[in-house]
Short mmCIF file of C-alpha atoms and ligand atoms in Angstrom, two decimals:
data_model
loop_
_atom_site.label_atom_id
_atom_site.label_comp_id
_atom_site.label_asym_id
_atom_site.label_seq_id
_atom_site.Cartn_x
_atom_site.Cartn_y
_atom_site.Cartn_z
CA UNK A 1 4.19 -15.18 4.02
CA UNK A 2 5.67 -12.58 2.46
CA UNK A 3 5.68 -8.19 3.51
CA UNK A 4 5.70 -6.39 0.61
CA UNK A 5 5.94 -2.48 0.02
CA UNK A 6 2.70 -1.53 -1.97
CA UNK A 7 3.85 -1.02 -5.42
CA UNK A 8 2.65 2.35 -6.47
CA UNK A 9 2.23 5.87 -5.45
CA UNK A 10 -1.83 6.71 -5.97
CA UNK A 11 -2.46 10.41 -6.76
CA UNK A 12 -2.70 12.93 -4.07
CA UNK A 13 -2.53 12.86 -0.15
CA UNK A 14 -1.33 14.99 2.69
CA UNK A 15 0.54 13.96 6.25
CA UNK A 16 -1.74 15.27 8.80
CA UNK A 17 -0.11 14.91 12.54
CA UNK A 18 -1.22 11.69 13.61
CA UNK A 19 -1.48 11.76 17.18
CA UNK A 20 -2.32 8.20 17.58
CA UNK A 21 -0.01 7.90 20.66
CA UNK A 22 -2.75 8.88 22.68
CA UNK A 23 -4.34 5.37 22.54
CA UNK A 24 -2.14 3.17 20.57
CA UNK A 25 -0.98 1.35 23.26
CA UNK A 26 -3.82 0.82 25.63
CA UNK A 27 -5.45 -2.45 25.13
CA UNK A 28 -8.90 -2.77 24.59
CA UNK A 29 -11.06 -2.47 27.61
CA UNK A 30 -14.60 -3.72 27.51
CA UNK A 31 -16.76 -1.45 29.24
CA UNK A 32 -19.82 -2.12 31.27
CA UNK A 33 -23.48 -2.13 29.75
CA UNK A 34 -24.86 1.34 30.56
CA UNK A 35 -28.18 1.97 32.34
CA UNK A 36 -29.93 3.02 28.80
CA UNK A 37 -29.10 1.22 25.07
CA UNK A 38 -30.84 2.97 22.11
CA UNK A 39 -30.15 1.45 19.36
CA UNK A 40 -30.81 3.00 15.80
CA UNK A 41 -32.20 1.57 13.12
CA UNK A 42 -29.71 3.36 10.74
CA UNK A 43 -26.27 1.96 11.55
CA UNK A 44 -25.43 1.41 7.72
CA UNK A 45 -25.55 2.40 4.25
CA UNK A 46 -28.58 2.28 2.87
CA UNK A 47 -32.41 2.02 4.39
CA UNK A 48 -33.05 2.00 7.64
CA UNK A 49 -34.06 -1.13 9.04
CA UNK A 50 -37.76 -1.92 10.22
CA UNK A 51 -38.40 -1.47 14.13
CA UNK A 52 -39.42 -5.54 14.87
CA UNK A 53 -40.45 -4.60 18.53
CA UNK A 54 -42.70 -2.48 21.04
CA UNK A 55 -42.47 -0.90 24.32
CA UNK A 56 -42.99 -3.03 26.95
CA UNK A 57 -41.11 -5.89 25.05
CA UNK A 58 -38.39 -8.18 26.59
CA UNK A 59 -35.91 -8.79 24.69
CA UNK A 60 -32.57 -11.36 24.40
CA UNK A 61 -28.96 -10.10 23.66
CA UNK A 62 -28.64 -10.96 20.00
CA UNK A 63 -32.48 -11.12 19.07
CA UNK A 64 -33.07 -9.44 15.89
CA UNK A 65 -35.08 -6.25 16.81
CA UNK A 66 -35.03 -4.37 13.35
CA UNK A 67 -34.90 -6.33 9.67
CA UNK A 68 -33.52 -4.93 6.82
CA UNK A 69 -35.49 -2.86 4.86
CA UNK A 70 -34.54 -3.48 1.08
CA UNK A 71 -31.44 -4.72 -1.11
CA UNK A 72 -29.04 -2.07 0.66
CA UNK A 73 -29.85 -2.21 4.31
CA UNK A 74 -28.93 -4.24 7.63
CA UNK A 75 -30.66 -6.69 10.26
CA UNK A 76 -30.41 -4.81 14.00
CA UNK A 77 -29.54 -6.89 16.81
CA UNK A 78 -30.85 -5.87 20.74
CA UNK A 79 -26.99 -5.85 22.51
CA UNK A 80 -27.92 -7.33 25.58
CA UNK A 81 -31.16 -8.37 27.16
CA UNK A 82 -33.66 -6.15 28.91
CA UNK A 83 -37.02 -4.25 28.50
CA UNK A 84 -37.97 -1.91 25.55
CA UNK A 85 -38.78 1.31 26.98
CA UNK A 86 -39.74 3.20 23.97
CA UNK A 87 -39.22 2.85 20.21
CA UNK A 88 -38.85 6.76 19.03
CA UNK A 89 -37.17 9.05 16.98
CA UNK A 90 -33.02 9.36 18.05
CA UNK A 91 -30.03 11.88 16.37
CA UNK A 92 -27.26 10.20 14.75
CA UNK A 93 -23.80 11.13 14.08
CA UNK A 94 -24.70 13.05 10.73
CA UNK A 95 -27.16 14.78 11.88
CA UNK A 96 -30.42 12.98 10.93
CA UNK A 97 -33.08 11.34 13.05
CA UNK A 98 -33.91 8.18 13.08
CA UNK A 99 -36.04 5.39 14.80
CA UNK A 100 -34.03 3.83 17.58
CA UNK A 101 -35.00 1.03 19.87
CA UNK A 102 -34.77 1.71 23.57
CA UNK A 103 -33.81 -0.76 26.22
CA UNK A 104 -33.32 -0.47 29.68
CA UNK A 105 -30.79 -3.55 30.59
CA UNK A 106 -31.72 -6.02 32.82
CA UNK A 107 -28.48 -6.87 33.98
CA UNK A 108 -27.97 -10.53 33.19
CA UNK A 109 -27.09 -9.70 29.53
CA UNK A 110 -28.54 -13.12 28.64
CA UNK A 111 -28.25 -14.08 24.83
CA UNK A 112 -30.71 -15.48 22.85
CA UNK A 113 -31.21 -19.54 22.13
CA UNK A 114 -29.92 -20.55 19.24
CA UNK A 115 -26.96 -19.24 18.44
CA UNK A 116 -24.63 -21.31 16.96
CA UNK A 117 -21.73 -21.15 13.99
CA UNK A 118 -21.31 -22.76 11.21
CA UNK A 119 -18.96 -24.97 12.26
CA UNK A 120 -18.05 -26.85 8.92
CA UNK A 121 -17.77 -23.37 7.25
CA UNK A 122 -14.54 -24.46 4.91
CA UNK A 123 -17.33 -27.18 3.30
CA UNK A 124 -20.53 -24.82 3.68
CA UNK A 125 -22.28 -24.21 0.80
CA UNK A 126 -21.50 -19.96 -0.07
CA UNK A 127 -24.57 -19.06 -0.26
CA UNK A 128 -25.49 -20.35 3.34
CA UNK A 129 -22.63 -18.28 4.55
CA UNK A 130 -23.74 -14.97 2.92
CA UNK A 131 -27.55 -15.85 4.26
CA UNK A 132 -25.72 -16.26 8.04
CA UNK A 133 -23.40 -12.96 7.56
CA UNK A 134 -26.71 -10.90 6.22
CA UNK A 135 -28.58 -12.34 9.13
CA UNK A 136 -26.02 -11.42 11.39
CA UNK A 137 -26.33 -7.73 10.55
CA UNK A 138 -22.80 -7.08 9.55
CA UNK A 139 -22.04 -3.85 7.92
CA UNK A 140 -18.57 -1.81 7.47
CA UNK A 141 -17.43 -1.20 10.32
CA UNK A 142 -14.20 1.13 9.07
CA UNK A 143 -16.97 4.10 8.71
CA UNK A 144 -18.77 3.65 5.32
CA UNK A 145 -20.93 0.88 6.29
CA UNK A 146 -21.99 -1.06 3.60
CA UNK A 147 -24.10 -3.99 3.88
CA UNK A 148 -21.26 -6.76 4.29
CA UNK A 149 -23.39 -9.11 2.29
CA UNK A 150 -24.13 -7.43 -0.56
CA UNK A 151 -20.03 -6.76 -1.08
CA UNK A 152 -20.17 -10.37 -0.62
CA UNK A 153 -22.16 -10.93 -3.43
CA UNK A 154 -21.03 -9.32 -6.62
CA UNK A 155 -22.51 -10.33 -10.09
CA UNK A 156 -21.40 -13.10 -12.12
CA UNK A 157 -20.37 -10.80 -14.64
CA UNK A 158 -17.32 -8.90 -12.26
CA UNK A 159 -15.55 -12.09 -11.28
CA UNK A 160 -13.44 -10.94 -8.51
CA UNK A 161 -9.62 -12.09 -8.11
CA UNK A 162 -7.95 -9.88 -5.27
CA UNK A 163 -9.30 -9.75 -1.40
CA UNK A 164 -8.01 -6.13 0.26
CA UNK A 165 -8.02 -6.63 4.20
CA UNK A 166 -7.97 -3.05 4.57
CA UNK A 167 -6.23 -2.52 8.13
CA UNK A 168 -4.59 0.95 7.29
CA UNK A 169 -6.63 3.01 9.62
CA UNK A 170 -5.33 5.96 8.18
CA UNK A 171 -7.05 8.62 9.98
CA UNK A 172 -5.20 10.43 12.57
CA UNK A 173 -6.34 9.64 16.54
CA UNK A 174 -7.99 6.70 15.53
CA UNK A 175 -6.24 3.17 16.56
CA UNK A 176 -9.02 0.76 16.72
CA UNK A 177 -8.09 -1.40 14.15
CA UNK A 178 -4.76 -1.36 15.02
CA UNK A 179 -5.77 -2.79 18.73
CA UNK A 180 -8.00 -5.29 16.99
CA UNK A 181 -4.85 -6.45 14.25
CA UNK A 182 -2.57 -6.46 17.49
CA UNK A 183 -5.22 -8.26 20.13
CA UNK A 184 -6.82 -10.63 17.53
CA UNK A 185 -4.87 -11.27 14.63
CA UNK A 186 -5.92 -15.21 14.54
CA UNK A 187 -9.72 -14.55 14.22
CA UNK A 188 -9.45 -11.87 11.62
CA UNK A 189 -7.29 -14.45 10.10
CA UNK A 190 -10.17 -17.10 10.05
CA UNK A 191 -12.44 -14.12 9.07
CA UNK A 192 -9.53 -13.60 6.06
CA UNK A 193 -10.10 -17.47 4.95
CA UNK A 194 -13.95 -17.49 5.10
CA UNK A 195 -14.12 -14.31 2.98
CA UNK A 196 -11.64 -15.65 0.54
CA UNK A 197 -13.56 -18.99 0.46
CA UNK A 198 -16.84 -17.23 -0.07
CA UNK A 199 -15.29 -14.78 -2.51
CA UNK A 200 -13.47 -18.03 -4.60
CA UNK A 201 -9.89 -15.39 -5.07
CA UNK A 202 -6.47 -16.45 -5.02
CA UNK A 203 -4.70 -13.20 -4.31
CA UNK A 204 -4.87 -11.86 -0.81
CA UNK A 205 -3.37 -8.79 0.35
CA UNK A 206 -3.20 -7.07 4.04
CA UNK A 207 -3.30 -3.33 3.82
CA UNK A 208 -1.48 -2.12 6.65
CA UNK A 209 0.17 1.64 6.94
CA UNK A 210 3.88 1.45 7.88
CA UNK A 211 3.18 3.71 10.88
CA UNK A 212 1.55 0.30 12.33
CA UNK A 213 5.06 -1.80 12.87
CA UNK A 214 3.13 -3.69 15.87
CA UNK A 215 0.13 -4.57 14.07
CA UNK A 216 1.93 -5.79 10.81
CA UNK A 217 3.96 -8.01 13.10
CA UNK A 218 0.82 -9.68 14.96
CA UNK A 219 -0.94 -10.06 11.51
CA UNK A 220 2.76 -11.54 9.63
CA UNK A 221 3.17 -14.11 13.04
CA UNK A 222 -0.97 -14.93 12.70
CA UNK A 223 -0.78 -15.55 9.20
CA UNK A 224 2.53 -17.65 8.56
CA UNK A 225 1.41 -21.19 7.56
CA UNK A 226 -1.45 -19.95 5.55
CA UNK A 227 -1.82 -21.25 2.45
CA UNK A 228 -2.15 -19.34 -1.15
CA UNK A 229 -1.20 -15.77 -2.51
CA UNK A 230 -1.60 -14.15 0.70
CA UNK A 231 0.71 -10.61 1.57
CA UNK A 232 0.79 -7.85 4.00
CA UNK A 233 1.38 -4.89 1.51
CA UNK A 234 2.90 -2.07 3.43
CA UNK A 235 1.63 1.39 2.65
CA UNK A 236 3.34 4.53 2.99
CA UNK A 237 1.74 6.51 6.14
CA UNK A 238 -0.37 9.12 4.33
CA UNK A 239 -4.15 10.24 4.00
CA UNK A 240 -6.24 9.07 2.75
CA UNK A 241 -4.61 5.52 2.39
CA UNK A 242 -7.07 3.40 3.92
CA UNK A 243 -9.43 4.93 1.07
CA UNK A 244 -10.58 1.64 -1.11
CA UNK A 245 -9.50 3.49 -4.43
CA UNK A 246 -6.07 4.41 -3.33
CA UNK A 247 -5.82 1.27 -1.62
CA UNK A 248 -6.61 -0.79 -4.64
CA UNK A 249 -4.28 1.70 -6.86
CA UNK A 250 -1.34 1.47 -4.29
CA UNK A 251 -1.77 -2.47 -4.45
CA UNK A 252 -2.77 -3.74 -7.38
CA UNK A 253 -1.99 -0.17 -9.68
CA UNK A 254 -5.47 -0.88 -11.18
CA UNK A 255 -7.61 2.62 -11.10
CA UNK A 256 -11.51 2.36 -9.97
CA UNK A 257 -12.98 3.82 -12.95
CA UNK A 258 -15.31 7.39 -12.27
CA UNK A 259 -18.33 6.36 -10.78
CA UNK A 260 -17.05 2.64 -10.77
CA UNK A 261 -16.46 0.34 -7.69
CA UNK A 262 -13.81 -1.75 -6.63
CA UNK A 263 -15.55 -4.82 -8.12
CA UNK A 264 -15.06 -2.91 -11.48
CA UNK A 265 -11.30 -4.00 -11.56
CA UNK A 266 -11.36 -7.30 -9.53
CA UNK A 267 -11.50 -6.80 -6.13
CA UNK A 268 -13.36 -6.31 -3.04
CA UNK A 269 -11.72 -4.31 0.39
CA UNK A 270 -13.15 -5.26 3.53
CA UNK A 271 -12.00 -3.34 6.85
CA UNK A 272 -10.19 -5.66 9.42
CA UNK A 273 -12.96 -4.99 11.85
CA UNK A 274 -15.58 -6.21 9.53
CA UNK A 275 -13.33 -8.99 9.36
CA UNK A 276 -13.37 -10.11 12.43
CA UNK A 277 -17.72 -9.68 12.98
CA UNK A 278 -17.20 -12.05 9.69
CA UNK A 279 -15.38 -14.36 11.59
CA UNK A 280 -17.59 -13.98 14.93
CA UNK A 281 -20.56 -14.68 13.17
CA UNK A 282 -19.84 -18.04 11.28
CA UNK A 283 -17.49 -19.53 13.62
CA UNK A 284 -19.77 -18.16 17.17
CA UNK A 285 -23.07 -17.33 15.39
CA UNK A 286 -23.07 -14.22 16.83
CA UNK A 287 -24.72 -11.30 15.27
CA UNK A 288 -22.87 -7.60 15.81
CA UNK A 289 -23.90 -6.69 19.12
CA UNK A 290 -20.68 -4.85 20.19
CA UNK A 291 -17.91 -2.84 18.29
CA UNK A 292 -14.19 -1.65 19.01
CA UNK A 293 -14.12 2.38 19.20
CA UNK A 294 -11.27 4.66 19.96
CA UNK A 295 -12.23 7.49 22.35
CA UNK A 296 -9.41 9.88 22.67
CA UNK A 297 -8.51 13.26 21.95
CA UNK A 298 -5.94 15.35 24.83
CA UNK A 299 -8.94 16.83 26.65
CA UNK A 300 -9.90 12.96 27.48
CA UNK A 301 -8.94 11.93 30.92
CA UNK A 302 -7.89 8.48 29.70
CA UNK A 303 -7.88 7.45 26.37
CA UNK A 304 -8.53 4.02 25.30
CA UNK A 305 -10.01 1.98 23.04
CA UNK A 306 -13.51 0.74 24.12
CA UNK A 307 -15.10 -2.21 23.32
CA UNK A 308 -18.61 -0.81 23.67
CA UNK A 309 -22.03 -1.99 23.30
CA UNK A 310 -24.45 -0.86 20.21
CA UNK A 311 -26.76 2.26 21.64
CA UNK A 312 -24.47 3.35 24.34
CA UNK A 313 -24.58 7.29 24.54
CA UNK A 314 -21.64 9.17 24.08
CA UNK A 315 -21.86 10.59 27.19
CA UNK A 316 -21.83 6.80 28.58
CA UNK A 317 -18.92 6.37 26.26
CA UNK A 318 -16.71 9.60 27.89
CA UNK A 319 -17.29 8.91 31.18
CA UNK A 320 -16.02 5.51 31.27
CA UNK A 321 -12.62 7.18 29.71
CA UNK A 322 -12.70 9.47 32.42
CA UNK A 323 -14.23 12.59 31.54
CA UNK A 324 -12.21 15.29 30.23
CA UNK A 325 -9.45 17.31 31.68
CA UNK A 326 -9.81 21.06 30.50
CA UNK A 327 -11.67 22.36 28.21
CA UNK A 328 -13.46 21.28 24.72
CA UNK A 329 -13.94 23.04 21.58
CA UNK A 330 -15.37 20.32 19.57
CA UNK A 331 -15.87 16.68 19.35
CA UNK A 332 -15.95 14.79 16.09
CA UNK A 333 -17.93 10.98 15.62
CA UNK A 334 -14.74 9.57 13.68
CA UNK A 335 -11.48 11.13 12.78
CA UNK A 336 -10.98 14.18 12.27
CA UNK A 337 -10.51 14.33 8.80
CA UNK A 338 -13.88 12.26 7.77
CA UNK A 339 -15.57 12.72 11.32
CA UNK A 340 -19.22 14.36 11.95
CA UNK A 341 -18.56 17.11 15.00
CA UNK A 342 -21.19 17.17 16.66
CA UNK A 343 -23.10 19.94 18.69
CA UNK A 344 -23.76 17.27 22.46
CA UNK A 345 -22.84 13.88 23.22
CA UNK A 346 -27.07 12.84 22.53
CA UNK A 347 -25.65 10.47 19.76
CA UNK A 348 -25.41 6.90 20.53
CA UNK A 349 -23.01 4.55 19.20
CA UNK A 350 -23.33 2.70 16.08
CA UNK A 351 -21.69 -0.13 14.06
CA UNK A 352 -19.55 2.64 11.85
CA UNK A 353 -18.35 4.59 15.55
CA UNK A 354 -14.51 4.30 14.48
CA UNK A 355 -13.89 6.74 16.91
CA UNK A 356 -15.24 9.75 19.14
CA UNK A 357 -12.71 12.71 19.22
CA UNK A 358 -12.41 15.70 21.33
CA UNK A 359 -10.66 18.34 20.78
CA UNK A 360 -9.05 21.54 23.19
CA UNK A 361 -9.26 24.92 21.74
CA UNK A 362 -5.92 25.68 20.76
CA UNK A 363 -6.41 22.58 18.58
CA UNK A 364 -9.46 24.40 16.96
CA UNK A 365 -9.44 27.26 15.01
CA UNK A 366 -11.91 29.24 13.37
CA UNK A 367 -10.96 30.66 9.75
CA UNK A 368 -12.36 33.36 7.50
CA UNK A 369 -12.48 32.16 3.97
CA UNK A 370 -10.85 34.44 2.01
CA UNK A 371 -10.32 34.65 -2.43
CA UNK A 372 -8.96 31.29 -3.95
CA UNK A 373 -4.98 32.42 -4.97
CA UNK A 374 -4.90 29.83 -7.61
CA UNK A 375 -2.24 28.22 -5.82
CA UNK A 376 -2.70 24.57 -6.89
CA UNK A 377 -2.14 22.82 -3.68
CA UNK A 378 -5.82 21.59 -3.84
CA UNK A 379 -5.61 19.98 -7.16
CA UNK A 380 -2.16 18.36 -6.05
CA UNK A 381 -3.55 17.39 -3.01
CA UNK A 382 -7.08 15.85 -4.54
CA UNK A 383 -6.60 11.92 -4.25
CA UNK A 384 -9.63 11.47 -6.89
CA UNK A 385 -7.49 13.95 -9.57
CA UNK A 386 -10.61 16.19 -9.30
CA UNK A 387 -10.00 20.21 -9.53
CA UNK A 388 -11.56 21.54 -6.01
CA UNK A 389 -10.98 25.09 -6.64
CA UNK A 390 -12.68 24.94 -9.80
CA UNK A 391 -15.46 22.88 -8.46
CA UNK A 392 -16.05 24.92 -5.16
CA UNK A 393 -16.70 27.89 -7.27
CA UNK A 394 -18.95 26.49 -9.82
CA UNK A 395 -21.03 25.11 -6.57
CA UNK A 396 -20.87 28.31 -4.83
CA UNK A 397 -22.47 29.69 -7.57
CA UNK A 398 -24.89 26.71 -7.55
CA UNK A 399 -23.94 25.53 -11.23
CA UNK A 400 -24.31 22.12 -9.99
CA UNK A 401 -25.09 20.36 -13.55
CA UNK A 402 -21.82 21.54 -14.66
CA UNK A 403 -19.88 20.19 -11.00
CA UNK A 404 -21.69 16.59 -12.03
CA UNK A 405 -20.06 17.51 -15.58
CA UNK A 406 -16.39 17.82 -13.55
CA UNK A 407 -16.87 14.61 -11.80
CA UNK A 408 -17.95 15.93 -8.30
CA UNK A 409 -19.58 12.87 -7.22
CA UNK A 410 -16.22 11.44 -7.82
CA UNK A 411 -15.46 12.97 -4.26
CA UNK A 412 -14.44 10.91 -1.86
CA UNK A 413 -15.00 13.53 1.20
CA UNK A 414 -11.74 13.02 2.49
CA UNK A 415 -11.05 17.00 3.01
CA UNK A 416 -7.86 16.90 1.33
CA UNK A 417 -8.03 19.83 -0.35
CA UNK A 418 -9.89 22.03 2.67
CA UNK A 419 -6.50 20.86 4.59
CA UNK A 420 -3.83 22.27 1.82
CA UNK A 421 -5.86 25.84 1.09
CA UNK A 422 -4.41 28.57 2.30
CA UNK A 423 -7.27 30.64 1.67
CA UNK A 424 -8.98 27.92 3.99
CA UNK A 425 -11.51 28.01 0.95
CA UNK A 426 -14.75 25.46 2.40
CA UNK A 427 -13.76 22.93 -0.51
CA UNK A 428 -15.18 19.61 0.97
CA UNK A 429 -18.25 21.42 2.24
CA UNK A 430 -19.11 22.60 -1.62
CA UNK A 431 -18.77 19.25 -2.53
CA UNK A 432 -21.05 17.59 -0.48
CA UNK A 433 -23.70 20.03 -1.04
CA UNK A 434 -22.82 19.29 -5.03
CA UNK A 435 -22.89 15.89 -4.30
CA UNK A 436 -26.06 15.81 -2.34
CA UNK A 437 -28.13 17.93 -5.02
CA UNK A 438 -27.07 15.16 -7.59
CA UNK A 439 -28.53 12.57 -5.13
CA UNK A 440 -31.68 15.17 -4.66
CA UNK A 441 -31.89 15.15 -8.97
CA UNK A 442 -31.44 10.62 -8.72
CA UNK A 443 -33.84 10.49 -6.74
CA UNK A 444 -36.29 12.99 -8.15
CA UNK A 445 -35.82 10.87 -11.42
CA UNK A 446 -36.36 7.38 -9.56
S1 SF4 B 501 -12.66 16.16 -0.49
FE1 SF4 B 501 -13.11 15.55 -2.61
S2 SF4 B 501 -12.36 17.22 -3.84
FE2 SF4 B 501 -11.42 17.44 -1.81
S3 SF4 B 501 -9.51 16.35 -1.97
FE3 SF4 B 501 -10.96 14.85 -1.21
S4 SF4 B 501 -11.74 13.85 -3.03
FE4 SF4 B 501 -10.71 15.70 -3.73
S1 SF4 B 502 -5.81 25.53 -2.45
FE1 SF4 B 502 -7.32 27.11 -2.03
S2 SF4 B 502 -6.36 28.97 -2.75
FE2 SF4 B 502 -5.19 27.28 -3.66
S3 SF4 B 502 -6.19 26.89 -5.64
FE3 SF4 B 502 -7.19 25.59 -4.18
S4 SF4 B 502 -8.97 26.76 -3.49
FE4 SF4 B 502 -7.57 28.18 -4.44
#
């Protein structure tokens, strides 16, 4: 098995601190099932899933409780057993609201009957594999949250020939996947195989960021007798690395085209934690019921990273790190470069919870936007080549046919450019309102 440096330099990026000592080294702790789960229907891309129960329902850890509701959606799983208290209307991390399913634990955490791998997966039949990952619920889990299956399954026309294992986990605070790489390098290696099986590509590569020594050692010593075209690329440490289009640029030096996806130029990228629910639910038949989140932030009493159940609160989620220390200014669902902050700790956790941040207030500050200077540094800094200054003033001034003209659904949200302006211009905010009146105009036309 060989380590290789990624090959080229994609466009863009900035070096943020990093701060990931805070929980890089603590190993995952799983923390107890808290006295309320409510679970939300909307834990991926895509539809919300279809409440399947009622109050007053008992239900089994790992019973579906919500079914996908369309192409681009996800099967919900109950996390542990219990009753259903109420099926209502919850917040989630961006700010919606959204059915969730309430359950009040009964304590045994008793799974359902009937769950069982495939245990002859290397001679299954690929279709029965994608049937038992889409059953299983399994969505990104680095943030975007895609429907795992439908990745799984691009057309016959986009053959695919390179597998990303995208374990760069390149936003700052957030070590998650690096625990996971570290702690369980074998399974995401079986997860690796089943993919590539399903997937029929010779060429694998490991995406790991060279700020990650530990984790590209557990994944090198987990993957040394395996068979094929398989690599641990190296990335530099930068922003936004773990992005699929740099990813697949720095690796492969193929470019996604605008408005393209990764399938457009041969591959597919699939986090390391997605991965490894791959792995759990063909080898255990176990649906996602649990993820790996990083809580952490220096106002937390004790970092670590959690292994938490679906639908436990946030506030759940802080106090079994401790509390916090002094005070906060603001806490972010994510990193904090791609994070949601968020206004209480109501929110409940979700497959795509990478993280929950907190921040003190001299890590905070609060900026008046002043004139763009025409400096550049956003353009440079732009990943996607886009022109942000250029952009943010055509949105400002709501010319939002002409953004869509200039590519602004091309953005990638990454904040980039908001990081490099001096003027501390609100570039990523003007392009998600661009991006969302495009969506607004789609959907109109649909
Ligand atoms: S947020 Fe969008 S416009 Fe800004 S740097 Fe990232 S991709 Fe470019
Ligand atoms: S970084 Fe800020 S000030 Fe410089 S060109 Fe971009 S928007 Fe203008």
């Amino acid at each position: 098995m060989n380590i290789v440096k990624a090959l080229f330099k994609s466009q863009g990026g900035i070096h943020p601190k990093y701060n990931k000592e805070l929980s890089r080294d603590k190993k995952i702790e799983t923390m107890p099932i808290a006295p309320l789960l409510k679970v939300s229907m909307s834990q991926h891309l895509g539809a919300p899933a279809k409440p399947l129960v009622k109050k007053g329902d008992l239900v089994l850890r790992g019973q579906q409780i919500g079914e996908a509701a369309g192409f681009i959606s996800a099967n919900v799983h109950a996390p542990t057993s219990g009753t259903v208290k109420a099926v209502a209307e919850a917040p989630t991390a961006i700010g919606a609201k959204i059915p969730a399913i309430e359950i009040e634990p009964d304590g045994e955490d008793k799974w359902i009957d009937g769950i069982s791998g495939i245990q002859d997966w290397k001679n299954a039949d690929n279709k029965e594999l994608i049937a038992k990952i889409a059953e299983a619920g399994i969505s990104g889990m680095g943030g975007a949250g895609f429907p795992t299956h439908v990745k799984l399954s691009p057309p016959p026309n986009k053959p695919i020939d390179t597998l990303i294992i995208n374990g760069a986990e390149c936003e700052p605070y957030l070590t998650a996947d690096h625990r996971l790489m570290v702690e369980h390098a074998a399974e995401i290696r079986t997860g690796i195989e089943i993919i590539r099986k399903i997937l029929s590509v010779k060429t694998v590569r490991i995406a790991i960021e060279s700020n990650k020594p530990e984790s590209i050692e557990a994944m090198n010593k987990a993957l040394a007798d395996i068979d094929g075209d398989v690599e641990i690329a190296v990335l530099k440490t930068e922003y936004p690395q773990g992005a699929e289009k740099q990813q697949i640029f720095a690796i492969t030096g193929k470019e996604v085209p605008s408005a393209g996806l990764p399938m457009d130029v041969g591959c597919v990228v699939e986090n390391v934690g997605t991965t490894l629910a791959i792995q759990d639910a063909i080898i255990n038949g176990k649906p996602v019921t649990e993820r790996v989140t990083t809580v952490t932030g220096n106002p937390v009493t004790s970092p670590k990273n959690v292994l938490v159940r679906l639908g436990t609160s946030y506030t759940d989620l802080l106090e079994f790190c401790g509390s916090t220390k002094n005070d906060v200014a603001k806490i972010i669902s994510g990193g904090p470069m791609m994070g949601f902050a968020q206004p209480n700790l109501d929110v409940c956790t979700t497959k795509t919870t990478s993280g929950l941040l907190f921040l003190a207030p001299k890590e905070v500050y609060n900026y008046e936007s002043m004139p763009c200077i025409s400096c550049g540094r956003c353009v440079e800094a732009c990943p996607m080549n886009l022109m942000p200054s250029e952009l943010s003033f055509m949105l400002e001034a709501e010319e939002f046919a002409e953004a869509q003209e200039l590519n602004v659904m091309d953005c990638i949200e990454c904040g980039c450019c908001s990081f490099s302006c001096p003027a501390h211009r609100p570039l990523v905010q003007h392009m998600k309102q661009g991006k969302a009146w495009v969506m607004l105009q789609r959907r109109k036309k649909q």
